[in-house]
């Protein structure tokens, strides 16, 4: 294990730093209700691994929705706006961990599938925006987290090699991608993803049920 060489962190946002994945499950249902479609019980699990563009296209194709992918994505953002602007909290001990990273000279940024406007507003409201080395979105790098571009770009923004960077994620597919690309990976427990937790434990370099545990790996 190479954790003594780690000098930077690429954090996921939703479900890792921000307690928001349950809200997105509600929005999936709200979107289908808006179009008067029956709601499959597994819809959130199905789209959880997709980018915004992929999930928009999936909803439109599967449920024969009378809209474009851009219009659907905008509606999803509109439904999520209030939560990001006003209510979503950080995960437990997130600030405590960031304080520790700052004290130890370890730089970090955020790589997310979420819309930049929503992510930025939430990070500013929660008082951690100015502490970040970067915010990257899947839209900006042109690829979802099933591909490694966003993690490679994050490492470049930190001016570090992949062996010097840890990727912290609650999503199994993102951990699989980052690990395959050569990054040290931390699987972060989130209740919405509990069905993947056993596989996450087996896949990630290390795993934590609380963000504060991450300090042990530096």
Short mmCIF file of C-alpha atoms in Angstrom, two decimals:
data_model
loop_
_atom_site.label_atom_id
_atom_site.label_comp_id
_atom_site.label_asym_id
_atom_site.label_seq_id
_atom_site.Cartn_x
_atom_site.Cartn_y
_atom_site.Cartn_z
CA UNK A 1 0.00 0.00 0.00
CA UNK A 2 1.44 3.35 -1.08
CA UNK A 3 -0.48 5.70 1.16
CA UNK A 4 2.61 7.41 2.60
CA UNK A 5 3.21 9.03 -0.81
CA UNK A 6 -0.26 10.65 -0.99
CA UNK A 7 -0.25 14.43 -1.26
CA UNK A 8 -3.67 15.32 -2.69
CA UNK A 9 -7.32 14.29 -2.79
CA UNK A 10 -9.97 14.29 -5.51
CA UNK A 11 -13.31 14.23 -3.72
CA UNK A 12 -16.60 13.28 -5.28
CA UNK A 13 -19.40 15.64 -4.22
CA UNK A 14 -22.78 13.92 -3.94
CA UNK A 15 -22.72 11.12 -1.40
CA UNK A 16 -19.07 11.73 -0.48
CA UNK A 17 -18.72 15.33 0.73
CA UNK A 18 -22.38 16.30 0.39
CA UNK A 19 -25.32 14.40 1.88
CA UNK A 20 -27.45 14.59 -1.26
CA UNK A 21 -27.90 11.20 -2.91
CA UNK A 22 -31.27 10.60 -1.24
CA UNK A 23 -32.48 13.90 -2.68
CA UNK A 24 -31.55 12.80 -6.22
CA UNK A 25 -33.58 9.61 -5.81
CA UNK A 26 -36.59 11.78 -4.99
CA UNK A 27 -35.94 13.93 -8.06
CA UNK A 28 -35.91 10.88 -10.36
CA UNK A 29 -39.43 10.14 -9.17
CA UNK A 30 -40.51 13.76 -9.34
CA UNK A 31 -39.39 13.95 -12.98
CA UNK A 32 -41.50 10.95 -13.93
CA UNK A 33 -44.47 12.31 -12.01
CA UNK A 34 -44.09 15.57 -13.93
CA UNK A 35 -44.53 13.65 -17.19
CA UNK A 36 -47.31 11.43 -15.75
CA UNK A 37 -45.29 8.23 -16.10
CA UNK A 38 -45.33 5.17 -13.88
CA UNK A 39 -42.32 5.07 -11.56
CA UNK A 40 -40.29 1.82 -11.59
CA UNK A 41 -38.91 0.98 -8.15
CA UNK A 42 -35.39 0.54 -9.52
CA UNK A 43 -35.17 3.75 -11.56
CA UNK A 44 -32.65 5.54 -9.32
CA UNK A 45 -30.39 2.49 -9.16
CA UNK A 46 -30.49 2.25 -12.96
CA UNK A 47 -29.45 5.85 -13.65
CA UNK A 48 -27.11 6.33 -10.69
CA UNK A 49 -24.04 5.37 -12.74
CA UNK A 50 -24.90 7.64 -15.67
CA UNK A 51 -23.82 11.15 -16.57
CA UNK A 52 -26.46 13.87 -16.80
CA UNK A 53 -26.56 13.54 -20.57
CA UNK A 54 -26.78 9.75 -20.42
CA UNK A 55 -29.55 9.72 -17.81
CA UNK A 56 -31.54 12.38 -19.66
CA UNK A 57 -31.38 10.33 -22.84
CA UNK A 58 -32.27 7.17 -20.93
CA UNK A 59 -35.37 8.72 -19.37
CA UNK A 60 -36.52 10.13 -22.69
CA UNK A 61 -36.02 6.87 -24.59
CA UNK A 62 -37.40 4.50 -21.96
CA UNK A 63 -40.45 6.56 -21.03
CA UNK A 64 -41.07 8.17 -24.45
CA UNK A 65 -40.92 11.68 -23.01
CA UNK A 66 -41.93 14.64 -25.21
CA UNK A 67 -38.79 16.73 -24.64
CA UNK A 68 -35.16 17.14 -25.63
CA UNK A 69 -32.25 15.98 -23.48
CA UNK A 70 -31.36 19.63 -22.77
CA UNK A 71 -34.91 20.40 -21.62
CA UNK A 72 -35.00 17.31 -19.40
CA UNK A 73 -31.61 18.12 -17.85
CA UNK A 74 -32.76 21.69 -17.16
CA UNK A 75 -35.91 20.45 -15.45
CA UNK A 76 -33.84 18.12 -13.26
CA UNK A 77 -31.57 21.04 -12.31
CA UNK A 78 -34.59 23.21 -11.54
CA UNK A 79 -36.00 20.54 -9.23
CA UNK A 80 -32.64 20.22 -7.43
CA UNK A 81 -31.92 23.94 -7.20
CA UNK A 82 -33.60 24.71 -3.88
CA UNK A 83 -31.83 21.87 -2.07
CA UNK A 84 -28.37 22.92 -3.28
CA UNK A 85 -29.04 26.59 -2.69
CA UNK A 86 -30.59 26.22 0.76
CA UNK A 87 -30.66 22.90 2.58
CA UNK A 88 -28.23 20.11 1.63
CA UNK A 89 -25.66 19.50 4.40
CA UNK A 90 -22.12 18.18 4.29
CA UNK A 91 -21.52 14.59 5.31
CA UNK A 92 -20.53 14.09 8.97
CA UNK A 93 -16.98 15.21 9.82
CA UNK A 94 -16.32 16.60 6.32
CA UNK A 95 -15.14 19.96 7.69
CA UNK A 96 -13.04 18.26 10.36
CA UNK A 97 -11.28 16.25 7.67
CA UNK A 98 -10.71 19.30 5.44
CA UNK A 99 -9.28 21.19 8.42
CA UNK A 100 -6.85 18.33 8.99
CA UNK A 101 -5.85 18.22 5.32
CA UNK A 102 -5.25 21.99 5.36
CA UNK A 103 -3.14 21.74 8.50
CA UNK A 104 -1.00 19.06 6.85
CA UNK A 105 -0.56 20.84 3.51
CA UNK A 106 -2.60 18.33 1.53
CA UNK A 107 -4.45 19.98 -1.38
CA UNK A 108 -7.81 18.79 -2.65
CA UNK A 109 -10.55 19.48 -5.16
CA UNK A 110 -13.94 18.19 -6.25
CA UNK A 111 -14.83 16.13 -9.32
CA UNK A 112 -18.58 15.73 -9.80
CA UNK A 113 -21.35 14.66 -12.14
CA UNK A 114 -23.50 17.48 -10.78
CA UNK A 115 -24.19 20.73 -12.63
CA UNK A 116 -21.44 23.28 -11.93
CA UNK A 117 -23.89 26.00 -10.85
CA UNK A 118 -25.49 23.77 -8.21
CA UNK A 119 -22.20 22.36 -6.94
CA UNK A 120 -20.58 25.78 -6.70
CA UNK A 121 -23.51 27.36 -4.86
CA UNK A 122 -23.64 24.53 -2.32
CA UNK A 123 -19.88 24.62 -1.73
CA UNK A 124 -19.96 28.39 -1.22
CA UNK A 125 -22.96 28.19 1.12
CA UNK A 126 -21.23 25.52 3.19
CA UNK A 127 -18.04 27.57 3.48
CA UNK A 128 -15.56 25.34 1.67
CA UNK A 129 -15.44 26.83 -1.85
CA UNK A 130 -12.35 28.95 -1.22
CA UNK A 131 -10.50 25.94 0.16
CA UNK A 132 -10.72 23.92 -3.06
CA UNK A 133 -7.92 23.70 -5.61
CA UNK A 134 -10.53 23.05 -8.30
CA UNK A 135 -14.09 22.06 -9.16
CA UNK A 136 -14.44 19.81 -12.21
CA UNK A 137 -17.67 18.50 -13.73
CA UNK A 138 -18.23 15.64 -16.12
CA UNK A 139 -19.69 18.14 -18.60
CA UNK A 140 -16.48 20.17 -18.59
CA UNK A 141 -14.18 17.22 -19.24
CA UNK A 142 -16.57 15.66 -21.75
CA UNK A 143 -16.75 12.21 -20.19
CA UNK A 144 -18.56 10.43 -17.32
CA UNK A 145 -16.80 8.74 -14.43
CA UNK A 146 -16.89 5.43 -16.24
CA UNK A 147 -13.90 6.95 -18.04
CA UNK A 148 -10.77 8.29 -16.29
CA UNK A 149 -10.50 11.77 -17.84
CA UNK A 150 -11.96 13.65 -14.88
CA UNK A 151 -9.55 12.00 -12.43
CA UNK A 152 -6.54 12.62 -14.66
CA UNK A 153 -7.53 16.27 -15.04
CA UNK A 154 -7.98 16.57 -11.28
CA UNK A 155 -4.48 15.23 -10.68
CA UNK A 156 -3.14 17.72 -13.23
CA UNK A 157 -4.88 20.56 -11.39
CA UNK A 158 -3.16 19.41 -8.20
CA UNK A 159 0.18 19.20 -10.06
CA UNK A 160 0.58 15.64 -8.82
CA UNK A 161 1.04 12.21 -10.35
CA UNK A 162 -1.65 9.59 -10.03
CA UNK A 163 0.32 7.68 -7.38
CA UNK A 164 0.31 10.82 -5.23
CA UNK A 165 -3.47 11.35 -5.38
CA UNK A 166 -6.33 9.60 -3.63
CA UNK A 167 -9.79 9.52 -5.18
CA UNK A 168 -12.62 9.45 -2.62
CA UNK A 169 -15.94 8.21 -4.00
CA UNK A 170 -19.18 6.66 -2.80
CA UNK A 171 -20.01 5.22 -6.26
CA UNK A 172 -18.64 1.82 -7.16
CA UNK A 173 -18.29 2.58 -10.88
CA UNK A 174 -16.18 5.67 -10.15
CA UNK A 175 -13.91 3.73 -7.78
CA UNK A 176 -13.48 1.02 -10.41
CA UNK A 177 -12.50 3.62 -13.01
CA UNK A 178 -10.06 5.49 -10.77
CA UNK A 179 -8.43 2.33 -9.49
CA UNK A 180 -7.99 0.97 -13.03
CA UNK A 181 -6.34 4.30 -13.93
CA UNK A 182 -3.75 3.82 -11.17
CA UNK A 183 -5.13 6.02 -8.39
CA UNK A 184 -5.26 5.20 -4.68
CA UNK A 185 -9.01 4.89 -4.04
CA UNK A 186 -11.11 5.40 -0.92
CA UNK A 187 -14.58 3.89 -0.99
CA UNK A 188 -16.87 6.09 1.12
CA UNK A 189 -20.01 4.57 2.60
CA UNK A 190 -23.32 6.19 1.72
CA UNK A 191 -26.67 4.63 2.69
CA UNK A 192 -28.11 5.07 -0.80
CA UNK A 193 -25.30 2.91 -2.19
CA UNK A 194 -25.41 0.26 0.55
CA UNK A 195 -26.29 -2.43 -2.00
CA UNK A 196 -22.81 -1.97 -3.52
CA UNK A 197 -20.94 -1.76 -0.23
CA UNK A 198 -19.62 -5.33 -0.13
CA UNK A 199 -18.23 -4.97 -3.64
CA UNK A 200 -16.92 -1.50 -2.80
CA UNK A 201 -14.98 -2.94 0.14
CA UNK A 202 -13.47 -5.56 -2.16
CA UNK A 203 -12.66 -3.08 -4.95
CA UNK A 204 -11.39 0.15 -3.36
CA UNK A 205 -7.81 0.38 -2.12
CA UNK A 206 -9.28 1.23 1.30
CA UNK A 207 -12.78 2.00 2.53
CA UNK A 208 -14.32 4.17 5.26
CA UNK A 209 -17.71 4.56 6.86
CA UNK A 210 -16.84 8.05 8.14
CA UNK A 211 -14.78 10.69 6.33
CA UNK A 212 -12.64 11.37 9.41
CA UNK A 213 -11.13 7.89 9.00
CA UNK A 214 -9.39 9.08 5.82
CA UNK A 215 -6.65 10.85 7.74
CA UNK A 216 -5.10 7.43 8.49
CA UNK A 217 -4.04 7.03 4.87
CA UNK A 218 -1.72 10.06 4.60
#
